[in-house]
Amino acid sequence: MTDTEYRSGFVAIIGCPNVGKSTLLNAMVGQKVAIVSDKPQTTRSNIRGVLNGAGFQIIFIDTPGLQKPRNKLGEYMARETAQAYDRVEAIVLVVDGTRPLGPRDRDTLENLRAAGAPVIVAVNKEDAASREQLAALLQTLQDEYAYLAHILPISARNGTNMDTLTDLLKGYLEPGPQYFPEDMPTDQPERVLVAEFIREKALQLLQEEVPHGIGVEVQSMERRARDGLIEVFATIYCERSGHKAIIIGKQGKMLKAIGERARADIEFLLDARVYLNLWVKVREGWRDSERFIRELGYE
């Protein structure tokens, strides 16, 4: 084995909701491949983001937040997280540096004692944590979980210690192939990314009780021959008629705001001008319909 051998491998990113897993993935990859909001259940599927470097490739798997399933969609998300543990070179557990370890954090840390891969705890939001908060949390992790390979304070938002985390992960890579081309930062199809960008803006703009019941389906994406503009037709699904009214908003203002914000990200992704046509439909109980969950791309 020589230093010039190409190395590659998979790394799972796990943690409770709203600790910054998707922000970390985007920071590591260097561009937006996972949506971000301050709402739980933002990430619903395992998302793969690819980091390429000189002689190496790391494939990150961003997982749904650890939580107790309450419906079929929740059960799917739990399966996605469990499957991410299999056949990875390392596991990055993200915890919130602004608060002590919670019950779910501790349950996960206990379960990871038997993991077949080294575990790195990324203590995120170090820029927002006080010195006392950070010191107490680091001491707890060191004293109670000696099996951990590394404990690293980071700020995924500001980029603090991203290079250090990359260097740590590179040390666990094995000689292997380049799984993805260098110009492919994620394995998600464009249509899936477009749907997720729309859902992200809805999560960011809507009230607390609405986002959990939102799903987005892109019906069509077509480039017009005459001017290169891409026409996107998509539907936002919700579970109650009252939620539909909230999503549309007075005189359609909320739906327009969602569309305007989403279109900016979509145009950056597709490198083209975009016409985004959004519809809102009620589909009661869709999160308990395995068939409809698959139709929205969760499979």
Tab-separated table of C-alpha atoms in Angstrom:
chain	number	residue	atom	x	y	z
A	1	MET	CA	0.000	0.000	0.000
A	2	THR	CA	1.476	3.324	-1.056
A	3	ASP	CA	0.643	6.934	-0.312
A	4	THR	CA	-0.294	7.443	-3.960
A	5	GLU	CA	-3.127	4.895	-3.905
A	6	TYR	CA	-6.573	6.365	-4.476
A	7	ARG	CA	-8.715	6.064	-1.358
A	8	SER	CA	-12.467	6.236	-0.915
A	9	GLY	CA	-15.200	5.339	1.509
A	10	PHE	CA	-18.578	6.104	3.053
A	11	VAL	CA	-19.307	8.159	6.170
A	12	ALA	CA	-22.689	8.273	7.926
A	13	ILE	CA	-23.820	11.556	9.500
A	14	ILE	CA	-26.319	10.915	12.289
A	15	GLY	CA	-27.859	12.825	15.170
A	16	CYS	CA	-31.063	14.213	16.653
A	17	PRO	CA	-33.269	16.661	14.731
A	18	ASN	CA	-32.047	20.238	14.359
A	19	VAL	CA	-28.419	19.685	15.392
A	20	GLY	CA	-27.041	20.736	11.999
A	21	LYS	CA	-26.484	17.476	10.095
A	22	SER	CA	-27.570	18.859	6.735
A	23	THR	CA	-25.633	22.093	7.271
A	24	LEU	CA	-22.565	19.955	7.987
A	25	LEU	CA	-23.097	17.913	4.824
A	26	ASN	CA	-23.388	21.048	2.696
A	27	ALA	CA	-20.263	22.494	4.309
A	28	MET	CA	-18.247	19.337	3.671
A	29	VAL	CA	-19.371	18.994	0.060
A	30	GLY	CA	-18.951	22.705	-0.631
A	31	GLN	CA	-22.414	23.318	-2.049
A	32	LYS	CA	-26.056	22.821	-1.217
A	33	VAL	CA	-27.166	19.211	-1.624
A	34	ALA	CA	-29.408	18.941	1.469
A	35	ILE	CA	-32.145	21.310	2.552
A	36	VAL	CA	-31.882	23.128	5.863
A	37	SER	CA	-34.468	24.500	8.288
A	38	ASP	CA	-35.002	24.789	12.018
A	39	LYS	CA	-37.951	22.364	11.881
A	40	PRO	CA	-37.698	18.670	12.873
A	41	GLN	CA	-38.146	16.078	10.087
A	42	THR	CA	-36.479	18.326	7.519
A	43	THR	CA	-34.374	15.438	6.161
A	44	ARG	CA	-36.573	12.479	5.258
A	45	SER	CA	-34.239	10.265	3.222
A	46	ASN	CA	-30.592	9.308	3.276
A	47	ILE	CA	-28.868	11.923	1.120
A	48	ARG	CA	-25.441	11.245	-0.333
A	49	GLY	CA	-23.026	14.118	-0.780
A	50	VAL	CA	-19.614	13.673	-2.372
A	51	LEU	CA	-16.349	15.302	-1.303
A	52	ASN	CA	-13.485	14.966	-3.794
A	53	GLY	CA	-9.885	15.750	-2.967
A	54	ALA	CA	-6.402	14.971	-4.193
A	55	GLY	CA	-6.372	11.179	-4.327
A	56	PHE	CA	-9.537	10.582	-2.300
A	57	GLN	CA	-13.313	10.625	-2.319
A	58	ILE	CA	-15.637	10.636	0.716
A	59	ILE	CA	-19.321	9.833	0.255
A	60	PHE	CA	-21.332	11.299	3.127
A	61	ILE	CA	-24.733	9.878	3.988
A	62	ASP	CA	-26.938	12.461	5.699
A	63	THR	CA	-29.713	10.740	7.639
A	64	PRO	CA	-33.112	11.746	9.040
A	65	GLY	CA	-33.005	12.933	12.644
A	66	LEU	CA	-33.262	10.304	15.368
A	67	GLN	CA	-36.796	10.243	16.736
A	68	LYS	CA	-39.661	7.890	17.599
A	69	PRO	CA	-41.748	7.025	14.492
A	70	ARG	CA	-45.371	8.207	14.616
A	71	ASN	CA	-46.534	7.159	11.145
A	72	LYS	CA	-45.436	5.239	8.045
A	73	LEU	CA	-43.234	8.124	6.940
A	74	GLY	CA	-41.572	8.117	10.368
A	75	GLU	CA	-40.974	4.370	10.123
A	76	TYR	CA	-39.378	4.864	6.719
A	77	MET	CA	-37.117	7.581	8.132
A	78	ALA	CA	-36.059	5.318	11.016
A	79	ARG	CA	-35.146	2.552	8.551
A	80	GLU	CA	-33.120	5.007	6.496
A	81	THR	CA	-31.092	5.991	9.566
A	82	ALA	CA	-30.508	2.377	10.648
A	83	GLN	CA	-29.337	1.381	7.171
A	84	ALA	CA	-26.775	4.186	7.152
A	85	TYR	CA	-24.791	2.363	9.853
A	86	ASP	CA	-24.041	-0.545	7.514
A	87	ARG	CA	-20.801	-0.792	5.586
A	88	VAL	CA	-19.398	2.649	6.355
A	89	GLU	CA	-15.800	3.544	7.129
A	90	ALA	CA	-16.770	5.981	9.887
A	91	ILE	CA	-19.766	7.486	11.682
A	92	VAL	CA	-20.063	11.191	12.523
A	93	LEU	CA	-22.494	11.808	15.369
A	94	VAL	CA	-23.523	15.461	15.472
A	95	VAL	CA	-24.574	16.927	18.813
A	96	ASP	CA	-25.625	20.458	19.731
A	97	GLY	CA	-22.860	22.275	21.589
A	98	THR	CA	-25.292	24.769	23.121
A	99	ARG	CA	-27.010	22.218	25.365
A	100	PRO	CA	-26.163	19.146	27.494
A	101	LEU	CA	-26.603	15.662	26.080
A	102	GLY	CA	-30.276	14.725	25.896
A	103	PRO	CA	-31.851	11.270	26.305
A	104	ARG	CA	-31.768	10.594	22.550
A	105	ASP	CA	-28.122	11.646	22.345
A	106	ARG	CA	-27.273	9.265	25.197
A	107	ASP	CA	-29.320	6.403	23.721
A	108	THR	CA	-27.498	6.832	20.426
A	109	LEU	CA	-24.093	6.964	22.111
A	110	GLU	CA	-24.878	3.728	23.968
A	111	ASN	CA	-26.049	2.017	20.778
A	112	LEU	CA	-22.909	3.118	18.953
A	113	ARG	CA	-20.650	1.336	21.435
A	114	ALA	CA	-21.140	-1.792	19.343
A	115	ALA	CA	-20.823	-0.037	15.985
A	116	GLY	CA	-18.490	-1.686	13.533
A	117	ALA	CA	-17.006	1.660	12.487
A	118	PRO	CA	-15.123	4.362	14.426
A	119	VAL	CA	-17.350	7.098	15.845
A	120	ILE	CA	-16.432	10.790	15.701
A	121	VAL	CA	-18.587	13.179	17.710
A	122	ALA	CA	-18.868	16.565	16.016
A	123	VAL	CA	-19.924	19.072	18.663
A	124	ASN	CA	-21.681	21.574	16.426
A	125	LYS	CA	-22.628	25.234	16.998
A	126	GLU	CA	-19.424	25.980	18.885
A	127	ASP	CA	-19.781	29.550	17.654
A	128	ALA	CA	-23.079	29.873	19.534
A	129	ALA	CA	-22.089	27.950	22.680
A	130	SER	CA	-20.549	29.619	25.701
A	131	ARG	CA	-17.100	28.513	26.812
A	132	GLU	CA	-18.655	26.894	29.892
A	133	GLN	CA	-21.299	25.003	27.883
A	134	LEU	CA	-18.718	23.652	25.460
A	135	ALA	CA	-16.234	22.657	28.174
A	136	ALA	CA	-18.898	20.804	30.181
A	137	LEU	CA	-20.144	18.894	27.144
A	138	LEU	CA	-16.650	17.917	25.987
A	139	GLN	CA	-15.803	16.716	29.507
A	140	THR	CA	-18.958	14.580	29.657
A	141	LEU	CA	-18.162	12.950	26.326
A	142	GLN	CA	-14.572	12.235	27.325
A	143	ASP	CA	-15.471	10.854	30.769
A	144	GLU	CA	-18.482	8.725	29.876
A	145	TYR	CA	-17.769	7.498	26.338
A	146	ALA	CA	-14.168	6.380	26.166
A	147	TYR	CA	-14.812	4.317	23.018
A	148	LEU	CA	-15.149	7.436	20.848
A	149	ALA	CA	-12.437	7.802	18.225
A	150	HIS	CA	-12.479	11.620	18.272
A	151	ILE	CA	-14.437	14.495	19.796
A	152	LEU	CA	-14.252	17.682	17.733
A	153	PRO	CA	-15.919	21.066	18.316
A	154	ILE	CA	-17.099	22.487	14.987
A	155	SER	CA	-19.286	25.149	13.452
A	156	ALA	CA	-20.868	23.815	10.280
A	157	ARG	CA	-22.354	27.247	9.645
A	158	ASN	CA	-19.035	29.113	9.897
A	159	GLY	CA	-16.791	26.331	8.615
A	160	THR	CA	-14.793	25.997	11.838
A	161	ASN	CA	-12.695	22.789	11.935
A	162	MET	CA	-14.115	21.455	8.642
A	163	ASP	CA	-10.585	20.836	7.379
A	164	THR	CA	-9.684	19.039	10.608
A	165	LEU	CA	-12.767	16.813	10.297
A	166	THR	CA	-11.881	16.037	6.681
A	167	ASP	CA	-8.343	15.044	7.676
A	168	LEU	CA	-9.675	12.755	10.411
A	169	LEU	CA	-12.056	11.044	8.003
A	170	LYS	CA	-9.382	10.662	5.318
A	171	GLY	CA	-7.462	8.532	7.804
A	172	TYR	CA	-10.235	5.902	7.751
A	173	LEU	CA	-10.484	5.594	3.978
A	174	GLU	CA	-9.336	2.408	2.281
A	175	PRO	CA	-7.802	1.981	-1.167
A	176	GLY	CA	-10.790	1.923	-3.469
A	177	PRO	CA	-12.504	3.248	-6.588
A	178	GLN	CA	-13.842	6.673	-7.403
A	179	TYR	CA	-17.542	5.959	-6.947
A	180	PHE	CA	-18.827	9.232	-8.405
A	181	PRO	CA	-17.468	11.600	-11.085
A	182	GLU	CA	-15.796	14.721	-9.717
A	183	ASP	CA	-18.557	16.947	-11.115
A	184	MET	CA	-21.322	14.983	-9.319
A	185	PRO	CA	-21.708	16.361	-5.761
A	186	THR	CA	-24.751	14.208	-4.945
A	187	ASP	CA	-26.601	11.141	-6.153
A	188	GLN	CA	-29.970	12.876	-5.959
A	189	PRO	CA	-31.691	13.435	-9.325
A	190	GLU	CA	-32.386	17.044	-10.280
A	191	ARG	CA	-36.133	16.505	-9.958
A	192	VAL	CA	-35.729	15.337	-6.351
A	193	LEU	CA	-33.522	18.321	-5.504
A	194	VAL	CA	-36.055	20.713	-7.014
A	195	ALA	CA	-38.858	19.185	-4.911
A	196	GLU	CA	-36.706	19.420	-1.793
A	197	PHE	CA	-35.828	23.080	-2.438
A	198	ILE	CA	-39.552	23.872	-2.639
A	199	ARG	CA	-40.215	21.969	0.601
A	200	GLU	CA	-37.349	23.779	2.311
A	201	LYS	CA	-38.840	27.193	1.568
A	202	ALA	CA	-42.222	26.023	2.824
A	203	LEU	CA	-40.581	24.785	6.029
A	204	GLN	CA	-38.876	28.126	6.500
A	205	LEU	CA	-41.939	30.280	5.881
A	206	LEU	CA	-44.881	28.369	7.323
A	207	GLN	CA	-46.219	27.994	10.824
A	208	GLU	CA	-45.066	25.237	13.156
A	209	GLU	CA	-47.994	22.835	12.733
A	210	VAL	CA	-48.066	22.834	8.929
A	211	PRO	CA	-44.609	21.690	7.688
A	212	HIS	CA	-44.708	18.140	9.096
A	213	GLY	CA	-47.617	17.334	6.785
A	214	ILE	CA	-46.097	18.754	3.610
A	215	GLY	CA	-44.852	16.729	0.666
A	216	VAL	CA	-43.778	17.989	-2.750
A	217	GLU	CA	-43.988	16.279	-6.121
A	218	VAL	CA	-42.510	17.651	-9.345
A	219	GLN	CA	-44.787	16.648	-12.204
A	220	SER	CA	-42.640	17.939	-15.045
A	221	MET	CA	-39.452	19.811	-15.916
A	222	GLU	CA	-39.034	20.856	-19.528
A	223	ARG	CA	-36.624	23.236	-21.248
A	224	ARG	CA	-38.213	25.465	-23.876
A	225	ALA	CA	-36.382	25.284	-27.180
A	226	ARG	CA	-37.005	28.915	-28.130
A	227	ASP	CA	-35.319	30.573	-25.131
A	228	GLY	CA	-33.834	27.839	-22.895
A	229	LEU	CA	-36.158	28.676	-20.000
A	230	ILE	CA	-37.022	25.624	-17.877
A	231	GLU	CA	-40.681	25.196	-16.950
A	232	VAL	CA	-41.232	23.397	-13.643
A	233	PHE	CA	-44.683	22.234	-12.555
A	234	ALA	CA	-44.921	21.015	-8.969
A	235	THR	CA	-47.558	20.228	-6.350
A	236	ILE	CA	-47.350	20.847	-2.623
A	237	TYR	CA	-49.440	18.262	-0.750
A	238	CYS	CA	-50.838	18.862	2.714
A	239	GLU	CA	-53.133	16.849	4.974
A	240	ARG	CA	-55.872	19.376	5.839
A	241	SER	CA	-57.905	21.939	3.953
A	242	GLY	CA	-57.037	24.500	6.644
A	243	HIS	CA	-53.370	23.918	5.917
A	244	LYS	CA	-53.986	24.481	2.211
A	245	ALA	CA	-55.344	27.947	2.973
A	246	ILE	CA	-52.274	28.736	5.097
A	247	ILE	CA	-49.881	27.550	2.372
A	248	ILE	CA	-51.610	29.664	-0.281
A	249	GLY	CA	-51.956	32.643	2.046
A	250	LYS	CA	-54.048	35.759	1.689
A	251	GLN	CA	-54.345	36.640	-2.013
A	252	GLY	CA	-51.766	33.903	-2.730
A	253	LYS	CA	-48.936	35.811	-1.039
A	254	MET	CA	-47.487	32.860	0.908
A	255	LEU	CA	-47.391	30.534	-2.096
A	256	LYS	CA	-45.801	33.314	-4.140
A	257	ALA	CA	-43.097	33.804	-1.485
A	258	ILE	CA	-42.380	30.076	-1.385
A	259	GLY	CA	-42.096	30.017	-5.170
A	260	GLU	CA	-39.833	33.064	-5.386
A	261	ARG	CA	-37.378	31.727	-2.809
A	262	ALA	CA	-37.373	28.233	-4.286
A	263	ARG	CA	-36.885	29.519	-7.827
A	264	ALA	CA	-33.621	31.238	-6.861
A	265	ASP	CA	-32.120	27.958	-5.625
A	266	ILE	CA	-33.504	26.017	-8.582
A	267	GLU	CA	-32.024	28.475	-11.077
A	268	PHE	CA	-28.629	28.160	-9.383
A	269	LEU	CA	-28.906	24.353	-9.486
A	270	LEU	CA	-29.973	24.160	-13.135
A	271	ASP	CA	-27.909	27.164	-14.320
A	272	ALA	CA	-30.894	28.476	-16.266
A	273	ARG	CA	-33.882	30.771	-15.926
A	274	VAL	CA	-36.855	28.947	-14.417
A	275	TYR	CA	-40.613	29.356	-14.560
A	276	LEU	CA	-42.002	27.686	-11.430
A	277	ASN	CA	-45.684	26.821	-11.322
A	278	LEU	CA	-46.892	25.662	-7.888
A	279	TRP	CA	-50.186	24.032	-6.969
A	280	VAL	CA	-51.467	23.044	-3.523
A	281	LYS	CA	-53.598	19.926	-2.983
A	282	VAL	CA	-55.027	18.205	0.085
A	283	ARG	CA	-54.156	14.534	0.548
A	284	GLU	CA	-55.439	13.469	3.953
A	285	GLY	CA	-53.236	11.052	5.881
A	286	TRP	CA	-50.613	10.778	3.145
A	287	ARG	CA	-47.839	10.147	5.689
A	288	ASP	CA	-49.514	6.821	6.524
A	289	SER	CA	-49.889	5.762	2.893
A	290	GLU	CA	-46.943	3.611	1.815
A	291	ARG	CA	-47.995	3.927	-1.816
A	292	PHE	CA	-48.119	7.725	-1.740
A	293	ILE	CA	-44.840	7.925	0.207
A	294	ARG	CA	-43.222	5.988	-2.641
A	295	GLU	CA	-44.869	8.274	-5.206
A	296	LEU	CA	-43.160	11.232	-3.539
A	297	GLY	CA	-39.798	9.525	-3.921
A	298	TYR	CA	-39.322	8.069	-0.425
A	299	GLU	CA	-38.363	4.468	-1.161
